[in-house]
Amino acid sequence: MFFFNAQSNKTGSLNVGLMGGTFDPIHMGHLVTAEEARQQFNLDYVVFVPTGIPPHKDEKTVSFPEHRYLMTSLAVMSNPSFFVSRFEIDHAAPTYTIDTVRHFACGKESGLEVFFITGADAILEIFTWKDYEELLRLCTFIAVSRPGYSLDRFYESLDRSCPEMKHKVHLLEIPALAVSSTFIRERVALSKTIKYLTPEPVEQYIKKHGLYRVSL
Ligand code: ATP
Ligand code: MG
């Protein structure tokens, strides 16, 4: 169970960014995004939340949650503002974003101002997400534009589907980092170097445990 044991040096609530993902493996794109969001949105912490049973991915092709949790923990070690939560991986059933946001925005952790960091392309589908109205009430979204993604399309879609939601969604452009977990897995399968695409401890972990050796 994740909890904050550090104190804010500000008065009032803590701003906490949540970054969900499969993190199979975590890479520099995720870390640069989280760090940029931390600075631009004045976040006290960014909590990485690896998914348990990913609802949108084939279970068989995703590494064990414990591997993904450990790699994410290794990747954030050097940043005192970054944490990893076991909330989703400790859930037996697939969790929805609303469950995770409720966990952080309500109950024991109340008093936290929650920002959910996700890809701008994922945000387009928010109206299909479970309890999205409550979700929009409980948190603010930081929609990250990935390399090559046009923000115009995002605005058009938002205008068409739910203009009143605009104040709960902020866009964050990340300098081009065309790296993805898929790209890393493919390179490992081809015995190509992944140096500098992910932090060194993660690279070592992948090697040690022989992850991604078979092409996915
Ligand atoms: P995969 O290739 O397996 O789909 P991924 O690289 O997209 O993996 P995820 O764990 O699926 O990584 O993504 C977690 C979050 O990070 C998502 O919100 C996604 O939009 C964002 N993200 C992934 N890669 C980047 C990147 N290079 N720059 C910025 N954000 C990214
Ligand atoms: Mg992805």
Short mmCIF file of C-alpha atoms and ligand atoms in Angstrom, two decimals:
data_model
loop_
_atom_site.label_atom_id
_atom_site.label_comp_id
_atom_site.label_asym_id
_atom_site.label_seq_id
_atom_site.Cartn_x
_atom_site.Cartn_y
_atom_site.Cartn_z
CA MET A 1 0.00 0.00 0.00
CA PHE A 2 1.38 3.38 -0.97
CA PHE A 3 1.43 6.24 1.51
CA PHE A 4 3.20 9.53 1.77
CA ASN A 5 5.56 9.94 4.67
CA ALA A 6 7.14 13.16 3.52
CA GLN A 7 5.83 16.60 4.39
CA SER A 8 5.11 19.33 1.95
CA ASN A 9 6.97 22.56 2.48
CA LYS A 10 3.86 24.41 1.33
CA THR A 11 0.69 25.03 3.25
CA GLY A 12 -2.47 23.36 1.95
CA SER A 13 -2.78 20.21 -0.10
CA LEU A 14 -0.08 18.27 -1.85
CA ASN A 15 -0.13 18.13 -5.63
CA VAL A 16 0.36 14.56 -6.71
CA GLY A 17 0.77 13.34 -10.27
CA LEU A 18 -0.26 9.78 -11.04
CA MET A 19 1.25 8.10 -14.04
CA GLY A 20 -0.32 4.81 -15.01
CA GLY A 21 1.17 2.42 -17.51
CA THR A 22 2.19 -1.11 -18.25
CA PHE A 23 5.85 -0.08 -17.87
CA ASP A 24 7.06 -3.18 -19.68
CA PRO A 25 9.67 -1.77 -19.36
CA ILE A 26 9.68 1.81 -18.07
CA HIS A 27 11.81 4.03 -20.32
CA MET A 28 13.21 7.54 -20.69
CA GLY A 29 10.00 8.72 -22.42
CA HIS A 30 8.02 7.97 -19.23
CA LEU A 31 10.64 9.54 -16.97
CA VAL A 32 11.11 12.71 -19.03
CA THR A 33 7.32 13.11 -19.18
CA ALA A 34 6.91 12.71 -15.42
CA GLU A 35 9.72 15.14 -14.68
CA GLU A 36 8.36 17.74 -17.09
CA ALA A 37 4.86 17.38 -15.58
CA ARG A 38 6.33 17.70 -12.07
CA GLN A 39 7.95 20.98 -12.93
CA GLN A 40 5.26 22.54 -15.11
CA PHE A 41 2.35 21.65 -12.81
CA ASN A 42 4.19 22.22 -9.57
CA LEU A 43 3.70 18.64 -8.44
CA ASP A 44 5.12 17.60 -5.08
CA TYR A 45 5.30 13.96 -6.12
CA VAL A 46 4.80 11.80 -9.15
CA VAL A 47 3.58 8.30 -8.39
CA PHE A 48 4.06 5.66 -11.07
CA VAL A 49 1.27 3.10 -10.97
CA PRO A 50 2.10 -0.07 -12.93
CA THR A 51 -1.01 -1.88 -14.11
CA GLY A 52 -1.86 -5.27 -12.69
CA ILE A 53 -3.73 -7.22 -15.31
CA PRO A 54 -3.74 -4.77 -18.22
CA PRO A 55 -7.30 -4.53 -19.52
CA HIS A 56 -6.26 -3.48 -23.02
CA LYS A 57 -3.28 -5.76 -23.56
CA ASP A 58 -2.94 -9.47 -24.10
CA GLU A 59 -2.12 -10.93 -20.70
CA LYS A 60 0.26 -13.52 -22.15
CA THR A 61 2.51 -10.97 -23.81
CA VAL A 62 2.94 -8.73 -20.76
CA SER A 63 5.70 -9.42 -18.22
CA PHE A 64 4.82 -10.44 -14.67
CA PRO A 65 3.62 -7.50 -12.57
CA GLU A 66 6.47 -8.04 -10.09
CA HIS A 67 9.09 -7.60 -12.84
CA ARG A 68 7.39 -4.41 -14.03
CA TYR A 69 7.06 -3.11 -10.46
CA LEU A 70 10.74 -3.76 -9.69
CA MET A 71 11.96 -2.20 -12.94
CA THR A 72 9.84 0.88 -12.26
CA SER A 73 11.21 1.08 -8.70
CA LEU A 74 14.79 0.87 -10.00
CA ALA A 75 14.08 3.61 -12.53
CA VAL A 76 12.75 6.13 -10.00
CA MET A 77 15.35 5.47 -7.28
CA SER A 78 17.44 8.52 -8.14
CA ASN A 79 14.55 11.01 -8.05
CA PRO A 80 13.30 11.93 -4.54
CA SER A 81 10.01 13.22 -6.00
CA PHE A 82 9.18 9.94 -7.74
CA PHE A 83 7.43 6.97 -6.12
CA VAL A 84 5.91 3.69 -7.25
CA SER A 85 2.56 2.37 -6.08
CA ARG A 86 1.61 -1.29 -5.76
CA PHE A 87 -2.08 -0.37 -5.75
CA GLU A 88 -2.95 -1.84 -9.16
CA ILE A 89 -0.55 -4.77 -9.16
CA ASP A 90 -1.81 -5.95 -5.76
CA HIS A 91 -5.38 -6.05 -7.06
CA ALA A 92 -6.49 -9.51 -8.16
CA ALA A 93 -8.94 -8.11 -10.69
CA PRO A 94 -8.21 -5.49 -13.34
CA THR A 95 -8.46 -1.99 -11.93
CA TYR A 96 -9.97 0.95 -13.69
CA THR A 97 -8.51 4.44 -13.59
CA ILE A 98 -11.40 5.53 -11.36
CA ASP A 99 -10.40 2.96 -8.70
CA THR A 100 -6.84 4.27 -8.61
CA VAL A 101 -7.85 7.93 -8.60
CA ARG A 102 -10.39 7.28 -5.82
CA HIS A 103 -7.68 5.58 -3.79
CA PHE A 104 -5.46 8.64 -3.94
CA ALA A 105 -8.06 11.41 -3.99
CA CYS A 106 -10.31 10.00 -1.25
CA GLY A 107 -9.97 8.16 2.03
CA LYS A 108 -6.65 7.99 3.79
CA GLU A 109 -4.87 10.15 1.27
CA SER A 110 -7.54 12.86 1.16
CA GLY A 111 -6.15 16.36 0.96
CA LEU A 112 -4.18 15.41 -2.10
CA GLU A 113 -4.79 17.31 -5.31
CA VAL A 114 -4.57 14.59 -7.93
CA PHE A 115 -3.26 15.06 -11.48
CA PHE A 116 -3.52 12.10 -13.80
CA ILE A 117 -0.79 12.02 -16.44
CA THR A 118 -1.65 10.15 -19.60
CA GLY A 119 -1.17 10.22 -23.35
CA ALA A 120 -3.32 12.75 -25.22
CA ASP A 121 -4.46 9.93 -27.50
CA ALA A 122 -5.75 7.98 -24.50
CA ILE A 123 -7.62 11.04 -23.24
CA LEU A 124 -9.68 11.06 -26.44
CA GLU A 125 -11.34 7.89 -25.24
CA ILE A 126 -12.10 9.12 -21.75
CA PHE A 127 -15.86 9.08 -22.42
CA THR A 128 -15.68 5.31 -22.62
CA TRP A 129 -13.89 5.05 -19.26
CA LYS A 130 -15.72 3.79 -16.18
CA ASP A 131 -17.37 6.61 -14.15
CA TYR A 132 -15.66 9.29 -16.20
CA GLU A 133 -17.81 12.09 -14.75
CA GLU A 134 -16.61 11.26 -11.23
CA LEU A 135 -13.10 10.94 -12.59
CA LEU A 136 -13.22 14.46 -13.97
CA ARG A 137 -14.51 15.71 -10.63
CA LEU A 138 -11.78 13.99 -8.64
CA CYS A 139 -8.72 14.85 -10.71
CA THR A 140 -7.17 17.06 -13.33
CA PHE A 141 -5.73 15.44 -16.43
CA ILE A 142 -2.34 16.20 -17.88
CA ALA A 143 -2.62 15.03 -21.46
CA VAL A 144 0.82 14.39 -22.87
CA SER A 145 1.37 14.80 -26.56
CA ARG A 146 3.60 12.09 -27.89
CA PRO A 147 6.04 12.71 -30.73
CA GLY A 148 4.21 13.20 -34.00
CA TYR A 149 0.83 13.67 -32.36
CA SER A 150 -1.10 16.72 -33.50
CA LEU A 151 -2.75 18.72 -30.74
CA ASP A 152 -5.32 20.10 -33.20
CA ARG A 153 -7.01 16.74 -33.37
CA PHE A 154 -7.25 16.65 -29.61
CA TYR A 155 -8.91 20.08 -29.41
CA GLU A 156 -11.36 19.25 -32.18
CA SER A 157 -12.40 16.02 -30.48
CA LEU A 158 -12.78 17.68 -27.12
CA ASP A 159 -14.89 20.46 -28.61
CA ARG A 160 -17.14 17.92 -30.29
CA SER A 161 -17.60 15.54 -27.40
CA CYS A 162 -17.42 17.52 -24.17
CA PRO A 163 -16.43 21.20 -24.25
CA GLU A 164 -17.20 21.68 -20.53
CA MET A 165 -14.36 19.31 -19.72
CA LYS A 166 -11.72 21.65 -21.06
CA HIS A 167 -10.71 23.16 -17.71
CA LYS A 168 -9.98 19.68 -16.30
CA VAL A 169 -7.62 18.71 -19.10
CA HIS A 170 -4.28 20.39 -19.62
CA LEU A 171 -1.96 19.64 -22.46
CA LEU A 172 1.72 19.03 -22.00
CA GLU A 173 4.03 18.82 -24.97
CA ILE A 174 7.05 16.63 -24.43
CA PRO A 175 10.18 17.15 -26.49
CA ALA A 176 10.35 14.43 -29.13
CA LEU A 177 11.35 11.16 -27.51
CA ALA A 178 10.32 8.50 -29.96
CA VAL A 179 10.93 5.65 -27.55
CA SER A 180 8.32 3.12 -26.51
CA SER A 181 8.37 -0.07 -24.47
CA THR A 182 7.56 -1.97 -27.67
CA PHE A 183 10.67 -0.51 -29.30
CA ILE A 184 12.81 -1.60 -26.35
CA ARG A 185 11.34 -5.12 -26.28
CA GLU A 186 11.94 -5.49 -30.01
CA ARG A 187 15.54 -4.34 -29.68
CA VAL A 188 16.24 -6.79 -26.84
CA ALA A 189 14.74 -9.62 -28.91
CA LEU A 190 17.12 -8.68 -31.73
CA SER A 191 20.09 -8.42 -29.30
CA LYS A 192 20.40 -4.70 -30.04
CA THR A 193 21.60 -2.24 -27.43
CA ILE A 194 19.04 -0.45 -25.24
CA LYS A 195 21.63 1.69 -23.48
CA TYR A 196 20.31 5.22 -22.70
CA LEU A 197 16.76 4.28 -23.68
CA THR A 198 16.06 3.21 -20.11
CA PRO A 199 18.05 3.81 -16.88
CA GLU A 200 21.03 1.53 -16.44
CA PRO A 201 19.63 -0.43 -13.44
CA VAL A 202 16.60 -1.32 -15.59
CA GLU A 203 18.84 -2.37 -18.45
CA GLN A 204 20.76 -4.62 -16.02
CA TYR A 205 17.52 -6.06 -14.62
CA ILE A 206 16.33 -6.96 -18.13
CA LYS A 207 19.64 -8.69 -18.81
CA LYS A 208 19.75 -10.53 -15.50
CA HIS A 209 16.23 -11.92 -15.83
CA GLY A 210 16.41 -12.58 -19.55
CA LEU A 211 13.32 -10.50 -20.28
CA TYR A 212 12.11 -9.87 -23.85
CA ARG A 213 14.51 -12.31 -25.45
CA VAL A 214 11.75 -13.84 -27.48
CA SER A 215 10.20 -11.44 -29.98
CA LEU A 216 6.67 -10.34 -28.89
P1 ATP B 1 3.97 -0.08 -25.26
O1 ATP B 1 4.89 0.16 -26.42
O2 ATP B 1 4.10 -1.46 -24.65
O3 ATP B 1 2.54 0.28 -25.57
P2 ATP B 1 4.52 2.47 -24.00
O4 ATP B 1 5.90 2.91 -24.31
O5 ATP B 1 3.39 3.09 -24.76
O6 ATP B 1 4.45 0.88 -24.08
P3 ATP B 1 2.97 2.44 -21.60
O7 ATP B 1 3.36 1.77 -20.33
O8 ATP B 1 1.93 1.80 -22.45
O9 ATP B 1 4.31 2.65 -22.46
O10 ATP B 1 2.59 3.95 -21.35
C1 ATP B 1 2.34 4.57 -20.12
C2 ATP B 1 2.07 6.05 -20.34
O11 ATP B 1 3.23 6.71 -20.86
C3 ATP B 1 0.97 6.31 -21.36
O12 ATP B 1 0.16 7.38 -20.87
C4 ATP B 1 1.72 6.72 -22.62
O13 ATP B 1 0.95 7.61 -23.42
C5 ATP B 1 2.95 7.43 -22.05
N1 ATP B 1 4.14 7.33 -22.92
C6 ATP B 1 4.68 6.22 -23.45
N2 ATP B 1 5.78 6.49 -24.18
C7 ATP B 1 5.97 7.83 -24.12
C8 ATP B 1 6.95 8.76 -24.68
N3 ATP B 1 7.94 8.33 -25.45
N4 ATP B 1 6.81 10.06 -24.40
C9 ATP B 1 5.78 10.49 -23.62
N5 ATP B 1 4.84 9.70 -23.06
C10 ATP B 1 4.92 8.38 -23.30
MG MG B 2 1.43 2.20 -25.02
#
